[in-house]
Amino acid sequence: MRAYTPKDNVQKKPYYTDRYWVAPQVAKVDVSDDEVFSKDLEAIQAKFDVLDAYIQIGQLVVVINAKDNFEVVRLLKEECEYTQLSELSAIDWLAKEGKFEVFYQLLSMSKRKRIRVKCKIDEKESIESVEKLFRSADWSEREMYDMFGIVINNHPFMKR
């Protein structure tokens, strides 16, 4: 028979030592490397402040001010041919930054390109609805309200 070893303090040692571990970022590429994305970025920069822009995993990522979200998405739909909103959600960065990150994933079928528009809002700040531009935003905006408490202005039926 093998010798018994006590296992009294198994629960005292935490499995994860870093509570807010974030996976390493994928490499960021300069926007000027892609002709189509650089034209799209110029169209956005002509009318709005762009806080950051880069290409990551073959798609353009643009960081904007939260107050411009509706107009930027409208510009991308009407002038830059991004006709499909494939994803819309928020990421909770309250523990690290005290903010939410709201992102819109748009697809252009004619260009075969994707663009991600990001903006950060405070915990009690609201954001404008893009449901008038993309009907698919209805459920996602309601989900953001239900999960995170983010109030969406001018949404047609905001309920949990």
C-alpha positions as a LaTeX table, in Angstrom:
\begin{tabular}{lrrr}
\hline
Residue & $x$ (\AA) & $y$ (\AA) & $z$ (\AA) \\
\hline
Met1 & 0.00 & 0.00 & 0.00 \\
Arg2 & 1.28 & 3.46 & $-0.80$ \\
Ala3 & 1.73 & 6.14 & 1.86 \\
Tyr4 & $-1.13$ & 8.58 & 2.43 \\
Thr5 & $-0.46$ & 12.30 & 1.75 \\
Pro6 & $-2.94$ & 14.81 & 3.20 \\
Lys7 & $-4.81$ & 17.02 & 0.74 \\
Asp8 & $-6.09$ & 19.64 & 3.19 \\
Asn9 & $-5.13$ & 22.81 & 1.32 \\
Val10 & $-6.12$ & 21.93 & $-2.25$ \\
Gln11 & $-8.81$ & 24.64 & $-2.38$ \\
Lys12 & $-6.52$ & 27.35 & $-0.97$ \\
Lys13 & $-4.37$ & 27.56 & $-4.10$ \\
Pro14 & $-6.11$ & 29.48 & $-6.91$ \\
Tyr15 & $-6.07$ & 27.82 & $-10.29$ \\
Tyr16 & $-5.69$ & 31.12 & $-12.18$ \\
Thr17 & $-3.28$ & 33.60 & $-10.66$ \\
Asp18 & $-4.16$ & 36.53 & $-12.94$ \\
Arg19 & $-7.85$ & 37.36 & $-12.66$ \\
Tyr20 & $-8.01$ & 39.63 & $-15.71$ \\
Trp21 & $-5.81$ & 37.73 & $-18.13$ \\
Val22 & $-6.13$ & 38.98 & $-21.70$ \\
Ala23 & $-4.92$ & 36.91 & $-24.64$ \\
Pro24 & $-2.05$ & 38.37 & $-26.66$ \\
Gln25 & $-3.07$ & 40.59 & $-29.58$ \\
Val26 & $-2.77$ & 39.51 & $-33.19$ \\
Ala27 & $-0.34$ & 41.60 & $-35.25$ \\
Lys28 & $-1.63$ & 44.95 & $-36.49$ \\
Val29 & $-0.88$ & 46.02 & $-40.08$ \\
Asp30 & $-0.82$ & 49.59 & $-41.39$ \\
Val31 & $-3.93$ & 50.63 & $-43.35$ \\
Ser32 & $-1.87$ & 52.01 & $-46.23$ \\
Asp33 & $-0.95$ & 48.42 & $-47.15$ \\
Asp34 & $-4.46$ & 47.85 & $-48.56$ \\
Glu35 & $-5.80$ & 50.14 & $-51.31$ \\
Val36 & $-9.51$ & 49.48 & $-50.63$ \\
Phe37 & $-9.23$ & 49.97 & $-46.88$ \\
Ser38 & $-7.18$ & 53.14 & $-47.24$ \\
Lys39 & $-9.93$ & 54.69 & $-49.43$ \\
Asp40 & $-12.59$ & 53.68 & $-46.91$ \\
Leu41 & $-10.56$ & 55.16 & $-44.06$ \\
Glu42 & $-10.09$ & 58.42 & $-45.99$ \\
Ala43 & $-13.87$ & 58.65 & $-46.44$ \\
Ile44 & $-14.39$ & 58.27 & $-42.69$ \\
Gln45 & $-11.58$ & 60.68 & $-41.76$ \\
Ala46 & $-12.99$ & 63.35 & $-44.08$ \\
Lys47 & $-16.08$ & 63.70 & $-41.85$ \\
Phe48 & $-15.20$ & 62.23 & $-38.44$ \\
Asp49 & $-12.40$ & 61.96 & $-35.90$ \\
Val50 & $-10.70$ & 58.57 & $-36.06$ \\
Leu51 & $-8.92$ & 57.68 & $-32.83$ \\
Asp52 & $-7.13$ & 54.64 & $-34.24$ \\
Ala53 & $-7.16$ & 52.52 & $-37.41$ \\
Tyr54 & $-5.33$ & 49.35 & $-38.38$ \\
Ile55 & $-5.78$ & 46.08 & $-40.25$ \\
Gln56 & $-5.99$ & 42.93 & $-38.16$ \\
Ile57 & $-6.62$ & 39.42 & $-39.54$ \\
Gly58 & $-7.51$ & 40.86 & $-42.95$ \\
Gln59 & $-10.12$ & 43.34 & $-41.74$ \\
Leu60 & $-10.04$ & 47.06 & $-41.08$ \\
Val61 & $-10.55$ & 48.12 & $-37.45$ \\
Val62 & $-11.56$ & 51.74 & $-36.88$ \\
Val63 & $-11.89$ & 53.29 & $-33.41$ \\
Ile64 & $-14.22$ & 56.32 & $-33.28$ \\
Asn65 & $-15.94$ & 58.57 & $-30.76$ \\
Ala66 & $-19.18$ & 57.08 & $-29.41$ \\
Lys67 & $-21.23$ & 60.15 & $-30.35$ \\
Asp68 & $-20.47$ & 59.51 & $-34.06$ \\
Asn69 & $-21.51$ & 55.84 & $-34.16$ \\
Phe70 & $-24.75$ & 56.26 & $-36.15$ \\
Glu71 & $-23.30$ & 58.65 & $-38.72$ \\
Val72 & $-20.15$ & 56.56 & $-39.27$ \\
Val73 & $-22.20$ & 53.40 & $-39.81$ \\
Arg74 & $-24.51$ & 55.31 & $-42.17$ \\
Leu75 & $-21.51$ & 56.58 & $-44.17$ \\
Leu76 & $-20.12$ & 53.06 & $-44.43$ \\
Lys77 & $-23.45$ & 51.71 & $-45.62$ \\
Glu78 & $-24.42$ & 54.44 & $-48.07$ \\
Glu79 & $-21.07$ & 55.62 & $-49.46$ \\
Cys80 & $-18.61$ & 52.76 & $-48.87$ \\
Glu81 & $-20.91$ & 49.84 & $-49.82$ \\
Tyr82 & $-20.82$ & 47.96 & $-46.51$ \\
Thr83 & $-24.31$ & 46.56 & $-46.89$ \\
Gln84 & $-24.49$ & 43.94 & $-44.14$ \\
Leu85 & $-24.20$ & 44.26 & $-40.37$ \\
Ser86 & $-23.00$ & 40.80 & $-39.43$ \\
Glu87 & $-22.36$ & 41.39 & $-35.73$ \\
Leu88 & $-22.98$ & 44.01 & $-33.06$ \\
Ser89 & $-22.19$ & 43.65 & $-29.38$ \\
Ala90 & $-20.29$ & 45.06 & $-26.43$ \\
Ile91 & $-17.31$ & 43.99 & $-24.35$ \\
Asp92 & $-17.18$ & 44.68 & $-20.61$ \\
Trp93 & $-13.92$ & 46.44 & $-19.71$ \\
Leu94 & $-15.32$ & 47.90 & $-16.46$ \\
Ala95 & $-12.77$ & 46.20 & $-14.19$ \\
Lys96 & $-9.80$ & 47.51 & $-16.18$ \\
Glu97 & $-10.93$ & 50.79 & $-17.75$ \\
Gly98 & $-14.38$ & 51.53 & $-16.35$ \\
Lys99 & $-15.84$ & 51.43 & $-19.87$ \\
Phe100 & $-17.74$ & 49.27 & $-22.34$ \\
Glu101 & $-16.46$ & 48.71 & $-25.87$ \\
Val102 & $-19.27$ & 48.63 & $-28.44$ \\
Phe103 & $-18.37$ & 47.22 & $-31.85$ \\
Tyr104 & $-20.07$ & 46.90 & $-35.23$ \\
Gln105 & $-18.90$ & 44.25 & $-37.72$ \\
Leu106 & $-19.80$ & 45.25 & $-41.29$ \\
Leu107 & $-19.41$ & 43.31 & $-44.54$ \\
Ser108 & $-19.16$ & 44.56 & $-48.11$ \\
Met109 & $-20.18$ & 41.85 & $-50.55$ \\
Ser110 & $-19.08$ & 43.86 & $-53.60$ \\
Lys111 & $-15.58$ & 44.55 & $-52.19$ \\
Arg112 & $-15.27$ & 41.27 & $-50.28$ \\
Lys113 & $-14.03$ & 43.20 & $-47.26$ \\
Arg114 & $-14.92$ & 43.43 & $-43.58$ \\
Ile115 & $-14.67$ & 46.41 & $-41.29$ \\
Arg116 & $-15.03$ & 46.62 & $-37.52$ \\
Val117 & $-16.06$ & 49.93 & $-36.00$ \\
Lys118 & $-15.33$ & 50.28 & $-32.27$ \\
Cys119 & $-16.16$ & 52.91 & $-29.69$ \\
Lys120 & $-15.90$ & 53.09 & $-25.92$ \\
Ile121 & $-18.61$ & 54.37 & $-23.58$ \\
Asp122 & $-18.80$ & 54.90 & $-19.84$ \\
Glu123 & $-20.97$ & 52.70 & $-17.64$ \\
Lys124 & $-23.95$ & 55.09 & $-17.48$ \\
Glu125 & $-23.52$ & 56.50 & $-21.00$ \\
Ser126 & $-25.99$ & 55.71 & $-23.78$ \\
Ile127 & $-25.40$ & 55.17 & $-27.49$ \\
Glu128 & $-27.45$ & 55.81 & $-30.63$ \\
Ser129 & $-29.34$ & 52.92 & $-32.25$ \\
Val130 & $-28.36$ & 51.78 & $-35.76$ \\
Glu131 & $-31.55$ & 49.73 & $-36.15$ \\
Lys132 & $-32.90$ & 52.25 & $-38.71$ \\
Leu133 & $-29.93$ & 51.42 & $-40.95$ \\
Phe134 & $-29.72$ & 47.68 & $-40.32$ \\
Arg135 & $-32.78$ & 45.74 & $-39.14$ \\
Ser136 & $-30.43$ & 43.01 & $-37.84$ \\
Ala137 & $-29.28$ & 45.41 & $-35.08$ \\
Asp138 & $-32.63$ & 45.14 & $-33.29$ \\
Trp139 & $-31.97$ & 41.97 & $-31.33$ \\
Ser140 & $-28.29$ & 42.72 & $-30.71$ \\
Glu141 & $-29.04$ & 46.14 & $-29.24$ \\
Arg142 & $-31.70$ & 44.65 & $-26.99$ \\
Glu143 & $-29.18$ & 42.03 & $-25.90$ \\
Met144 & $-26.65$ & 44.75 & $-25.00$ \\
Tyr145 & $-29.32$ & 46.45 & $-22.90$ \\
Asp146 & $-30.28$ & 43.19 & $-21.19$ \\
Met147 & $-26.76$ & 41.86 & $-20.55$ \\
Phe148 & $-24.81$ & 45.05 & $-19.86$ \\
Gly149 & $-27.44$ & 47.70 & $-19.11$ \\
Ile150 & $-26.29$ & 49.85 & $-22.05$ \\
Val151 & $-29.15$ & 52.19 & $-22.97$ \\
Ile152 & $-29.71$ & 52.48 & $-26.72$ \\
Asn153 & $-31.29$ & 55.79 & $-27.77$ \\
Asn154 & $-34.08$ & 55.78 & $-30.39$ \\
His155 & $-34.47$ & 52.02 & $-30.40$ \\
Pro156 & $-38.04$ & 51.08 & $-31.46$ \\
Phe157 & $-38.73$ & 48.49 & $-28.74$ \\
Met158 & $-36.13$ & 48.46 & $-25.97$ \\
Lys159 & $-37.10$ & 45.72 & $-23.56$ \\
Arg160 & $-35.42$ & 42.92 & $-21.70$ \\
\hline
\end{tabular}
